[in-house]
Amino acid sequence: MMRPEFERFSKIIAEHGGLPIDNDQLAASAVKDLVLDMGFDPYWASKILLSALDMVGQEFDLDAQTLIQSNEGTN
């Protein structure tokens, strides 16, 4: 039996063929559910999300701070 968080994540992925690129809130919710499915520890979750942000930045030769600043006010 799947945990509810992973079930919500899987449903979003299945319905959109991946993370929905046209709905930031839904995509963020899916990522949150995936992280929470692995065990709720807010410090660990923050570490994983920040590590992922760093990895994305490295792919585009940008630092995490630049990525964060470019998205301020877009929520």
N, CA and C atoms as an extended XYZ file, in Angstrom:
225
Properties=species:S:1:pos:R:3:atomname:S:1:resname:S:1:resid:I:1 pbc="F F F"
N         0.837       -1.183        0.000 N   MET     1
C         0.000        0.000        0.000 CA  MET     1
C         0.885        1.250        0.000 C   MET     1
N         0.563        2.198       -0.871 N   MET     2
C         1.343        3.428       -0.969 CA  MET     2
C         0.958        4.398        0.143 C   MET     2
N         1.938        5.138        0.580 N   ARG     3
C         1.653        6.210        1.527 CA  ARG     3
C         0.880        7.304        0.799 C   ARG     3
N         0.024        8.062        1.505 N   PRO     4
C        -0.794        9.089        0.852 CA  PRO     4
C         0.023       10.134        0.100 C   PRO     4
N         1.191       10.504        0.654 N   GLU     5
C         2.021       11.514       -0.006 CA  GLU     5
C         2.527       11.014       -1.355 C   GLU     5
N         2.983        9.762       -1.394 N   PHE     6
C         3.489        9.220       -2.649 CA  PHE     6
C         2.355        9.004       -3.638 C   PHE     6
N         1.198        8.655       -3.148 N   GLU     7
C         0.033        8.483       -4.019 CA  GLU     7
C        -0.341        9.806       -4.684 C   GLU     7
N        -0.337       10.910       -3.907 N   ARG     8
C        -0.628       12.234       -4.495 CA  ARG     8
C         0.434       12.613       -5.520 C   ARG     8
N         1.705       12.376       -5.187 N   PHE     9
C         2.798       12.668       -6.120 CA  PHE     9
C         2.620       11.871       -7.411 C   PHE     9
N         2.378       10.580       -7.277 N   SER    10
C         2.229        9.704       -8.449 CA  SER    10
C         1.063       10.124       -9.321 C   SER    10
N        -0.020       10.547       -8.700 N   LYS    11
C        -1.201       10.979       -9.454 CA  LYS    11
C        -0.889       12.216      -10.296 C   LYS    11
N        -0.190       13.178       -9.702 N   ILE    12
C         0.179       14.390      -10.446 CA  ILE    12
C         1.075       14.039      -11.624 C   ILE    12
N         2.072       13.194      -11.383 N   ILE    13
C         3.001       12.793      -12.446 CA  ILE    13
C         2.241       12.071      -13.559 C   ILE    13
N         1.355       11.165      -13.187 N   ALA    14
C         0.588       10.400      -14.182 CA  ALA    14
C        -0.333       11.301      -14.987 C   ALA    14
N        -0.989       12.234      -14.330 N   GLU    15
C        -1.946       13.104      -15.025 CA  GLU    15
C        -1.276       14.120      -15.934 C   GLU    15
N        -0.047       14.492      -15.622 N   HIS    16
C         0.635       15.551      -16.381 CA  HIS    16
C         1.831       15.050      -17.175 C   HIS    16
N         2.122       13.769      -17.094 N   GLY    17
C         3.278       13.234      -17.808 CA  GLY    17
C         4.589       13.735      -17.230 C   GLY    17
N         4.600       14.094      -15.980 N   GLY    18
C         5.763       14.661      -15.285 CA  GLY    18
C         5.279       15.796      -14.419 C   GLY    18
N         6.197       16.614      -13.952 N   LEU    19
C         5.775       17.781      -13.172 CA  LEU    19
C         5.084       18.773      -14.102 C   LEU    19
N         3.963       19.334      -13.676 N   PRO    20
C         3.231       20.272      -14.532 CA  PRO    20
C         3.992       21.589      -14.694 C   PRO    20
N         4.452       21.868      -15.900 N   ILE    21
C         5.255       23.072      -16.121 CA  ILE    21
C         4.397       24.336      -16.186 C   ILE    21
N         3.095       24.164      -16.277 N   ASP    22
C         2.201       25.322      -16.354 CA  ASP    22
C         1.495       25.616      -15.034 C   ASP    22
N         1.878       24.924      -13.969 N   ASN    23
C         1.244       25.124      -12.670 CA  ASN    23
C         2.313       24.967      -11.583 C   ASN    23
N         2.951       26.079      -11.242 N   ASP    24
C         4.050       26.060      -10.274 CA  ASP    24
C         3.613       25.542       -8.907 C   ASP    24
N         2.429       25.936       -8.459 N   GLN    25
C         1.954       25.512       -7.147 CA  GLN    25
C         1.749       24.003       -7.106 C   GLN    25
N         1.179       23.448       -8.158 N   LEU    26
C         0.949       22.008       -8.207 CA  LEU    26
C         2.274       21.250       -8.281 C   LEU    26
N         3.211       21.758       -9.067 N   ALA    27
C         4.530       21.125       -9.157 CA  ALA    27
C         5.234       21.166       -7.802 C   ALA    27
N         5.172       22.315       -7.119 N   ALA    28
C         5.791       22.441       -5.803 CA  ALA    28
C         5.127       21.503       -4.800 C   ALA    28
N         3.830       21.375       -4.893 N   SER    29
C         3.099       20.472       -4.003 CA  SER    29
C         3.523       19.024       -4.233 C   SER    29
N         3.728       18.664       -5.487 N   ALA    30
C         4.163       17.303       -5.812 CA  ALA    30
C         5.546       17.024       -5.229 C   ALA    30
N         6.460       17.977       -5.368 N   VAL    31
C         7.811       17.807       -4.822 CA  VAL    31
C         7.740       17.702       -3.301 C   VAL    31
N         6.919       18.541       -2.682 N   LYS    32
C         6.744       18.474       -1.225 CA  LYS    32
C         6.249       17.092       -0.818 C   LYS    32
N         5.234       16.582       -1.516 N   ASP    33
C         4.706       15.253       -1.184 CA  ASP    33
C         5.764       14.171       -1.333 C   ASP    33
N         6.580       14.268       -2.370 N   LEU    34
C         7.637       13.273       -2.575 CA  LEU    34
C         8.629       13.299       -1.417 C   LEU    34
N         9.035       14.504       -0.995 N   VAL    35
C         9.983       14.620        0.110 CA  VAL    35
C         9.352       14.107        1.406 C   VAL    35
N         8.098       14.472        1.665 N   LEU    36
C         7.444       14.032        2.897 CA  LEU    36
C         7.207       12.530        2.900 C   LEU    36
N         7.045       11.930        1.727 N   ASP    37
C         6.842       10.490        1.652 CA  ASP    37
C         8.062        9.739        2.176 C   ASP    37
N         9.219       10.339        2.057 N   MET    38
C        10.455        9.676        2.480 CA  MET    38
C        10.660        9.734        3.989 C   MET    38
N         9.784       10.406        4.686 N   GLY    39
C         9.895       10.517        6.146 CA  GLY    39
C         9.943       11.966        6.544 C   GLY    39
N         9.046       12.359        7.412 N   PHE    40
C         8.967       13.779        7.747 CA  PHE    40
C        10.022       14.182        8.754 C   PHE    40
N        10.990       14.877        8.279 N   ASP    41
C        12.011       15.518        9.094 CA  ASP    41
C        12.279       16.850        8.401 C   ASP    41
N        11.792       17.955        8.943 N   PRO    42
C        11.908       19.235        8.237 CA  PRO    42
C        13.348       19.643        7.941 C   PRO    42
N        14.286       19.263        8.788 N   TYR    43
C        15.683       19.619        8.533 CA  TYR    43
C        16.246       18.821        7.363 C   TYR    43
N        15.931       17.539        7.340 N   TRP    44
C        16.382       16.692        6.240 CA  TRP    44
C        15.723       17.137        4.932 C   TRP    44
N        14.414       17.415        4.975 N   ALA    45
C        13.700       17.850        3.776 CA  ALA    45
C        14.308       19.128        3.219 C   ALA    45
N        14.617       20.075        4.097 N   SER    46
C        15.236       21.327        3.648 CA  SER    46
C        16.599       21.074        3.025 C   SER    46
N        17.373       20.172        3.639 N   LYS    47
C        18.700       19.831        3.106 CA  LYS    47
C        18.570       19.234        1.705 C   LYS    47
N        17.612       18.330        1.519 N   ILE    48
C        17.418       17.689        0.214 CA  ILE    48
C        16.982       18.712       -0.833 C   ILE    48
N        16.053       19.570       -0.477 N   LEU    49
C        15.579       20.573       -1.429 CA  LEU    49
C        16.677       21.560       -1.807 C   LEU    49
N        17.474       21.975       -0.827 N   LEU    50
C        18.586       22.877       -1.129 CA  LEU    50
C        19.658       22.192       -1.970 C   LEU    50
N        19.904       20.925       -1.692 N   SER    51
C        20.863       20.169       -2.506 CA  SER    51
C        20.372       20.057       -3.945 C   SER    51
N        19.084       19.811       -4.112 N   ALA    52
C        18.515       19.729       -5.459 CA  ALA    52
C        18.644       21.071       -6.177 C   ALA    52
N        18.388       22.159       -5.462 N   LEU    53
C        18.531       23.489       -6.044 CA  LEU    53
C        19.966       23.738       -6.480 C   LEU    53
N        20.920       23.340       -5.661 N   ASP    54
C        22.337       23.473       -6.028 CA  ASP    54
C        22.649       22.670       -7.295 C   ASP    54
N        22.103       21.455       -7.385 N   MET    55
C        22.356       20.608       -8.554 CA  MET    55
C        21.769       21.226       -9.825 C   MET    55
N        20.583       21.796       -9.707 N   VAL    56
C        19.974       22.466      -10.867 CA  VAL    56
C        20.850       23.643      -11.288 C   VAL    56
N        21.303       24.413      -10.316 N   GLY    57
C        22.173       25.541      -10.624 CA  GLY    57
C        23.444       25.114      -11.326 C   GLY    57
N        24.031       24.018      -10.888 N   GLN    58
C        25.257       23.518      -11.509 CA  GLN    58
C        25.021       23.139      -12.968 C   GLN    58
N        23.849       22.606      -13.262 N   GLU    59
C        23.538       22.232      -14.652 CA  GLU    59
C        23.546       23.443      -15.580 C   GLU    59
N        23.230       24.614      -15.023 N   PHE    60
C        23.141       25.827      -15.833 CA  PHE    60
C        24.215       26.845      -15.469 C   PHE    60
N        25.230       26.397      -14.730 N   ASP    61
C        26.313       27.277      -14.288 CA  ASP    61
C        25.796       28.505      -13.545 C   ASP    61
N        24.815       28.292      -12.661 N   LEU    62
C        24.265       29.354      -11.823 CA  LEU    62
C        24.360       28.918      -10.370 C   LEU    62
N        24.556       29.885       -9.482 N   ASP    63
C        24.556       29.526       -8.072 CA  ASP    63
C        23.118       29.575       -7.548 C   ASP    63
N        22.874       28.904       -6.440 N   ALA    64
C        21.533       28.797       -5.873 CA  ALA    64
C        20.952       30.171       -5.571 C   ALA    64
N        21.767       31.093       -5.080 N   GLN    65
C        21.267       32.432       -4.750 CA  GLN    65
C        20.723       33.133       -5.986 C   GLN    65
N        21.386       32.987       -7.123 N   THR    66
C        20.906       33.581       -8.370 CA  THR    66
C        19.550       32.979       -8.752 C   THR    66
N        19.412       31.674       -8.606 N   LEU    67
C        18.144       31.021       -8.917 CA  LEU    67
C        17.025       31.519       -8.008 C   LEU    67
N        17.327       31.657       -6.736 N   ILE    68
C        16.322       32.127       -5.793 CA  ILE    68
C        15.918       33.551       -6.110 C   ILE    68
N        16.881       34.420       -6.350 N   GLN    69
C        16.582       35.818       -6.635 CA  GLN    69
C        15.799       35.971       -7.933 C   GLN    69
N        16.052       35.119       -8.907 N   SER    70
C        15.337       35.232      -10.184 CA  SER    70
C        13.880       34.834      -10.049 C   SER    70
N        13.532       34.132       -8.970 N   ASN    71
C        12.148       33.689       -8.768 CA  ASN    71
C        11.421       34.448       -7.670 C   ASN    71
N        12.054       35.414       -7.057 N   GLU    72
C        11.388       36.192       -6.012 CA  GLU    72
C        10.215       36.957       -6.598 C   GLU    72
N         9.110       36.874       -5.906 N   GLY    73
C         7.917       37.594       -6.344 CA  GLY    73
C         7.145       36.924       -7.454 C   GLY    73
N         7.513       35.691       -7.831 N   THR    74
C         6.801       35.022       -8.914 CA  THR    74
C         5.812       33.985       -8.395 C   THR    74
N         5.638       33.904       -7.083 N   ASN    75
C         4.733       32.887       -6.524 CA  ASN    75
C         3.321       33.307       -6.716 C   ASN    75
